[in-house]
């Protein structure tokens, strides 16, 4: 399985490890990269001759497709500071689960704190002890029956390089452990810089 996340390697690492245990990731504006229809989702009109048998150009690559789903999922997050999305994909390109950062199912978004810091220094007055990372939610949201036959996360594709407050050591340790576990890691290389989704008819 491949874990695609809009966030960092460090968070994705924890989730990939969790996946192994169970079964053996701001506002994003989507818009076009050029004047053609590339990257514009929902535009139905084509200038292609009806006699031209060639396939459409400018369709989404698999990586951009799964990363875009991760980005879209992030838009569901209630975290005022950081929205993260993740998409768990099987080796043959089937989406097994998607998720975003949020409080656990059944726990109200309005009753737990979204703050980063507590005036009293009480960690329980911050979001950190309660929030579930997007990658973990993508794993928890899988249809376990279909995921059970998979051998674990084999690849992590992440979007953000920066280290969300984690130390250099923790980051290096993540790399080391993923490498030891044989999990491939790579940064997403977008083929489209933006995707525009228009909620309008053809
Ligand atoms: N791999 C990650 C890293 C972070 N998150 C979530 C957890 C929090 O909701 C937010 C980080 O908040 P910040 O300290 O930047 O205010 O991002 C995640 O889901 N996956």
Tab-separated table of C-alpha atoms and ligand atoms in Angstrom:
chain	number	residue	atom	x	y	z
A	1	UNK	CA	0.000	0.000	0.000
A	2	UNK	CA	1.059	3.561	-0.633
A	3	UNK	CA	0.353	6.366	1.839
A	4	UNK	CA	-0.026	9.791	0.165
A	5	UNK	CA	0.012	12.718	2.602
A	6	UNK	CA	-0.067	16.508	2.325
A	7	UNK	CA	2.017	16.661	5.494
A	8	UNK	CA	5.464	15.672	6.564
A	9	UNK	CA	7.433	12.524	6.507
A	10	UNK	CA	7.475	12.392	10.313
A	11	UNK	CA	3.715	12.085	10.699
A	12	UNK	CA	3.507	9.736	7.783
A	13	UNK	CA	6.138	7.573	9.403
A	14	UNK	CA	4.043	7.018	12.522
A	15	UNK	CA	1.098	6.064	10.381
A	16	UNK	CA	3.029	3.704	8.161
A	17	UNK	CA	4.242	1.964	11.263
A	18	UNK	CA	0.682	1.843	12.618
A	19	UNK	CA	-0.407	0.273	9.342
A	20	UNK	CA	2.162	-2.445	9.726
A	21	UNK	CA	0.757	-3.080	13.185
A	22	UNK	CA	-2.847	-3.243	12.091
A	23	UNK	CA	-2.520	-5.247	8.908
A	24	UNK	CA	0.360	-7.874	9.152
A	25	UNK	CA	-0.364	15.316	4.603
A	26	UNK	CA	-3.765	25.733	4.559
A	27	UNK	CA	-6.012	26.607	2.029
A	28	UNK	CA	-5.375	25.092	-1.329
A	29	UNK	CA	-6.583	26.866	-4.430
A	30	UNK	CA	-7.016	24.541	-7.355
A	31	UNK	CA	-6.543	26.214	-10.693
A	32	UNK	CA	-5.184	25.562	-14.176
A	33	UNK	CA	-1.516	25.611	-15.212
A	34	UNK	CA	-2.023	26.810	-18.756
A	35	UNK	CA	-4.644	28.085	-21.117
A	36	UNK	CA	-5.598	24.596	-22.241
A	37	UNK	CA	-8.090	22.547	-20.302
A	38	UNK	CA	-5.300	20.897	-18.299
A	39	UNK	CA	-6.007	21.015	-14.618
A	40	UNK	CA	-9.540	22.293	-14.994
A	41	UNK	CA	-11.896	19.710	-13.600
A	42	UNK	CA	-15.460	19.971	-14.802
A	43	UNK	CA	-14.794	21.556	-18.190
A	44	UNK	CA	-16.563	19.273	-20.633
A	45	UNK	CA	-16.173	21.144	-23.938
A	46	UNK	CA	-13.402	19.899	-26.221
A	47	UNK	CA	-11.817	21.421	-29.289
A	48	UNK	CA	-10.720	17.988	-30.463
A	49	UNK	CA	-12.093	16.916	-33.809
A	50	UNK	CA	-14.788	14.278	-33.412
A	51	UNK	CA	-12.795	12.209	-35.970
A	52	UNK	CA	-9.565	12.351	-33.950
A	53	UNK	CA	-9.156	8.974	-32.212
A	54	UNK	CA	-6.435	10.113	-29.800
A	55	UNK	CA	-7.012	10.184	-26.064
A	56	UNK	CA	-7.386	13.378	-24.064
A	57	UNK	CA	-4.160	15.142	-23.146
A	58	UNK	CA	-3.559	16.802	-19.819
A	59	UNK	CA	-5.349	14.260	-17.669
A	60	UNK	CA	-4.214	13.875	-14.064
A	61	UNK	CA	-1.262	11.626	-13.332
A	62	UNK	CA	-1.874	8.986	-10.663
A	63	UNK	CA	0.314	10.803	-8.135
A	64	UNK	CA	-1.376	14.161	-8.727
A	65	UNK	CA	-4.745	12.448	-8.519
A	66	UNK	CA	-4.102	10.871	-5.128
A	67	UNK	CA	-2.348	13.954	-3.782
A	68	UNK	CA	-5.264	16.125	-4.961
A	69	UNK	CA	-7.631	13.847	-3.051
A	70	UNK	CA	-5.433	14.293	0.019
A	71	UNK	CA	-5.552	18.086	-0.468
A	72	UNK	CA	-9.308	18.055	-0.911
A	73	UNK	CA	-9.733	15.940	2.225
A	74	UNK	CA	-7.647	18.488	4.141
A	75	UNK	CA	-10.356	21.051	3.419
A	76	UNK	CA	-12.608	19.107	5.812
A	77	UNK	CA	-10.250	19.766	8.723
A	78	UNK	CA	-11.453	22.070	11.524
A	79	UNK	CA	-7.906	22.813	12.692
A	80	UNK	CA	-7.589	26.603	12.333
A	81	UNK	CA	-3.824	26.439	12.013
A	82	UNK	CA	-3.042	23.468	9.811
A	83	UNK	CA	-5.147	21.298	7.539
A	84	UNK	CA	-3.658	17.955	6.558
A	85	UNK	CA	-5.083	15.288	4.260
A	86	UNK	CA	-4.009	11.732	3.470
A	87	UNK	CA	-4.947	9.018	1.019
A	88	UNK	CA	-4.081	5.336	1.374
A	89	UNK	CA	-3.794	3.524	-1.953
A	90	UNK	CA	-3.284	-0.123	-2.873
A	91	UNK	CA	-0.478	-1.199	-5.190
A	92	UNK	CA	-2.956	-1.452	-8.050
A	93	UNK	CA	-4.258	2.078	-7.544
A	94	UNK	CA	-7.397	1.457	-5.512
A	95	UNK	CA	-8.131	4.014	-2.798
A	96	UNK	CA	-8.417	2.156	0.503
A	97	UNK	CA	-8.948	5.111	2.818
A	98	UNK	CA	-8.822	8.888	3.068
A	99	UNK	CA	-8.594	11.124	6.128
A	100	UNK	CA	-7.854	14.542	7.556
A	101	UNK	CA	-6.717	15.800	10.942
A	102	UNK	CA	-9.485	16.049	13.489
A	103	UNK	CA	-10.801	14.913	16.824
A	104	UNK	CA	-11.844	11.283	17.136
A	105	UNK	CA	-15.231	10.202	15.877
A	106	UNK	CA	-17.896	10.951	18.489
A	107	UNK	CA	-15.912	13.794	20.089
A	108	UNK	CA	-17.407	17.188	19.330
A	109	UNK	CA	-15.322	19.668	17.334
A	110	UNK	CA	-16.880	22.377	19.498
A	111	UNK	CA	-16.130	20.914	22.917
A	112	UNK	CA	-12.410	20.251	22.632
A	113	UNK	CA	-9.809	23.024	22.268
A	114	UNK	CA	-8.194	23.890	18.930
A	115	UNK	CA	-5.504	26.039	20.578
A	116	UNK	CA	-1.807	25.423	20.133
A	117	UNK	CA	-0.886	26.746	23.567
A	118	UNK	CA	-2.504	26.970	27.005
A	119	UNK	CA	-2.339	30.154	29.096
A	120	UNK	CA	-1.988	27.928	32.195
A	121	UNK	CA	0.565	25.662	30.585
A	122	UNK	CA	-1.946	22.809	30.725
A	123	UNK	CA	-1.452	20.531	27.708
A	124	UNK	CA	-5.048	19.349	28.057
A	125	UNK	CA	-6.124	22.850	27.034
A	126	UNK	CA	-4.427	22.408	23.654
A	127	UNK	CA	-5.413	20.334	20.614
A	128	UNK	CA	-2.374	18.086	20.707
A	129	UNK	CA	-3.489	15.327	23.111
A	130	UNK	CA	-6.808	14.950	21.274
A	131	UNK	CA	-6.218	15.421	17.545
A	132	UNK	CA	-5.851	12.409	15.248
A	133	UNK	CA	-3.385	12.855	12.421
A	134	UNK	CA	-4.722	12.694	8.879
A	135	UNK	CA	-2.631	9.638	8.035
A	136	UNK	CA	-3.945	7.716	11.037
A	137	UNK	CA	-7.502	8.637	10.076
A	138	UNK	CA	-6.890	7.450	6.496
A	139	UNK	CA	-5.845	4.097	7.943
A	140	UNK	CA	-8.720	3.953	10.430
A	141	UNK	CA	-11.168	4.831	7.661
A	142	UNK	CA	-10.189	1.881	5.495
A	143	UNK	CA	-12.529	-0.892	4.727
A	144	UNK	CA	-10.575	-3.356	6.854
A	145	UNK	CA	-11.751	-6.360	4.857
A	146	UNK	CA	-10.242	-5.056	1.631
A	147	UNK	CA	-7.096	-3.783	3.323
A	148	UNK	CA	-6.477	-6.922	5.357
A	149	UNK	CA	-5.047	-8.792	2.390
A	150	UNK	CA	-2.373	-6.127	1.919
A	151	UNK	CA	1.016	-6.606	3.505
A	152	UNK	CA	1.466	-3.058	4.914
A	153	UNK	CA	2.563	0.357	3.720
A	154	UNK	CA	5.376	-0.053	1.190
A	155	UNK	CA	5.718	3.575	0.101
A	156	UNK	CA	5.085	7.005	1.598
A	157	UNK	CA	4.605	10.015	-0.699
A	158	UNK	CA	4.610	13.315	1.166
A	159	UNK	CA	4.087	16.894	0.108
A	160	UNK	CA	5.608	19.155	2.771
A	161	UNK	CA	9.316	18.965	3.424
A	162	UNK	CA	9.397	21.247	6.451
A	163	UNK	CA	9.495	19.709	9.854
A	164	UNK	CA	6.348	20.900	11.718
A	165	UNK	CA	8.194	21.499	14.999
A	166	UNK	CA	9.915	18.127	15.045
A	167	UNK	CA	13.580	18.003	15.912
A	168	UNK	CA	16.266	17.118	13.398
A	169	UNK	CA	16.861	13.929	15.369
A	170	UNK	CA	13.239	12.814	15.175
A	171	UNK	CA	13.245	13.515	11.454
A	172	UNK	CA	16.461	11.590	10.899
A	173	UNK	CA	15.135	8.738	13.053
A	174	UNK	CA	11.982	8.565	10.915
A	175	UNK	CA	14.065	8.248	7.768
A	176	UNK	CA	16.215	5.585	9.357
A	177	UNK	CA	13.324	3.474	10.628
A	178	UNK	CA	11.405	3.702	7.361
A	179	UNK	CA	14.513	2.654	5.495
A	180	UNK	CA	15.091	-0.274	7.879
A	181	UNK	CA	11.464	-1.321	7.434
A	182	UNK	CA	11.932	-1.275	3.661
A	183	UNK	CA	9.375	1.511	3.164
A	184	UNK	CA	10.191	3.712	0.167
A	185	UNK	CA	9.817	7.451	0.761
A	186	UNK	CA	9.593	10.190	-1.806
A	187	UNK	CA	8.485	13.782	-2.073
A	188	UNK	CA	5.572	14.360	-4.419
A	189	UNK	CA	6.646	15.925	-7.722
A	190	UNK	CA	3.512	17.609	-9.069
A	191	UNK	CA	2.966	17.542	-12.809
A	192	UNK	CA	0.249	20.164	-12.481
A	193	UNK	CA	0.892	23.141	-10.263
A	194	UNK	CA	-2.783	23.748	-9.549
A	195	UNK	CA	-6.165	22.211	-10.236
A	196	UNK	CA	-9.365	24.213	-10.504
A	197	UNK	CA	-12.612	22.520	-9.591
A	198	UNK	CA	-15.616	24.419	-10.904
A	199	UNK	CA	-18.998	23.457	-9.550
A	200	UNK	CA	-20.792	24.299	-12.764
A	201	UNK	CA	-22.334	22.416	-15.652
A	202	UNK	CA	-20.785	21.951	-19.083
B	1	LIG	N1	1.795	14.338	9.584
B	1	LIG	C1	0.927	15.153	10.208
B	1	LIG	C2	1.372	16.241	10.936
B	1	LIG	C3	0.450	17.024	11.582
B	1	LIG	N2	-0.864	16.740	11.497
B	1	LIG	C4	-1.854	17.613	12.153
B	1	LIG	C5	-1.974	17.550	13.637
B	1	LIG	C6	-2.447	18.935	13.985
B	1	LIG	O1	-3.863	19.028	13.820
B	1	LIG	C7	-1.767	19.807	12.941
B	1	LIG	C8	-0.445	20.394	13.413
B	1	LIG	O2	-0.755	21.563	14.086
B	1	LIG	P1	0.313	22.751	14.286
B	1	LIG	O3	1.232	22.310	15.384
B	1	LIG	O4	1.048	22.948	12.990
B	1	LIG	O5	-0.540	23.926	14.678
B	1	LIG	O6	-1.505	18.946	11.857
B	1	LIG	C9	-1.293	15.658	10.748
B	1	LIG	O7	-2.514	15.400	10.636
B	1	LIG	N3	-0.380	14.879	10.127
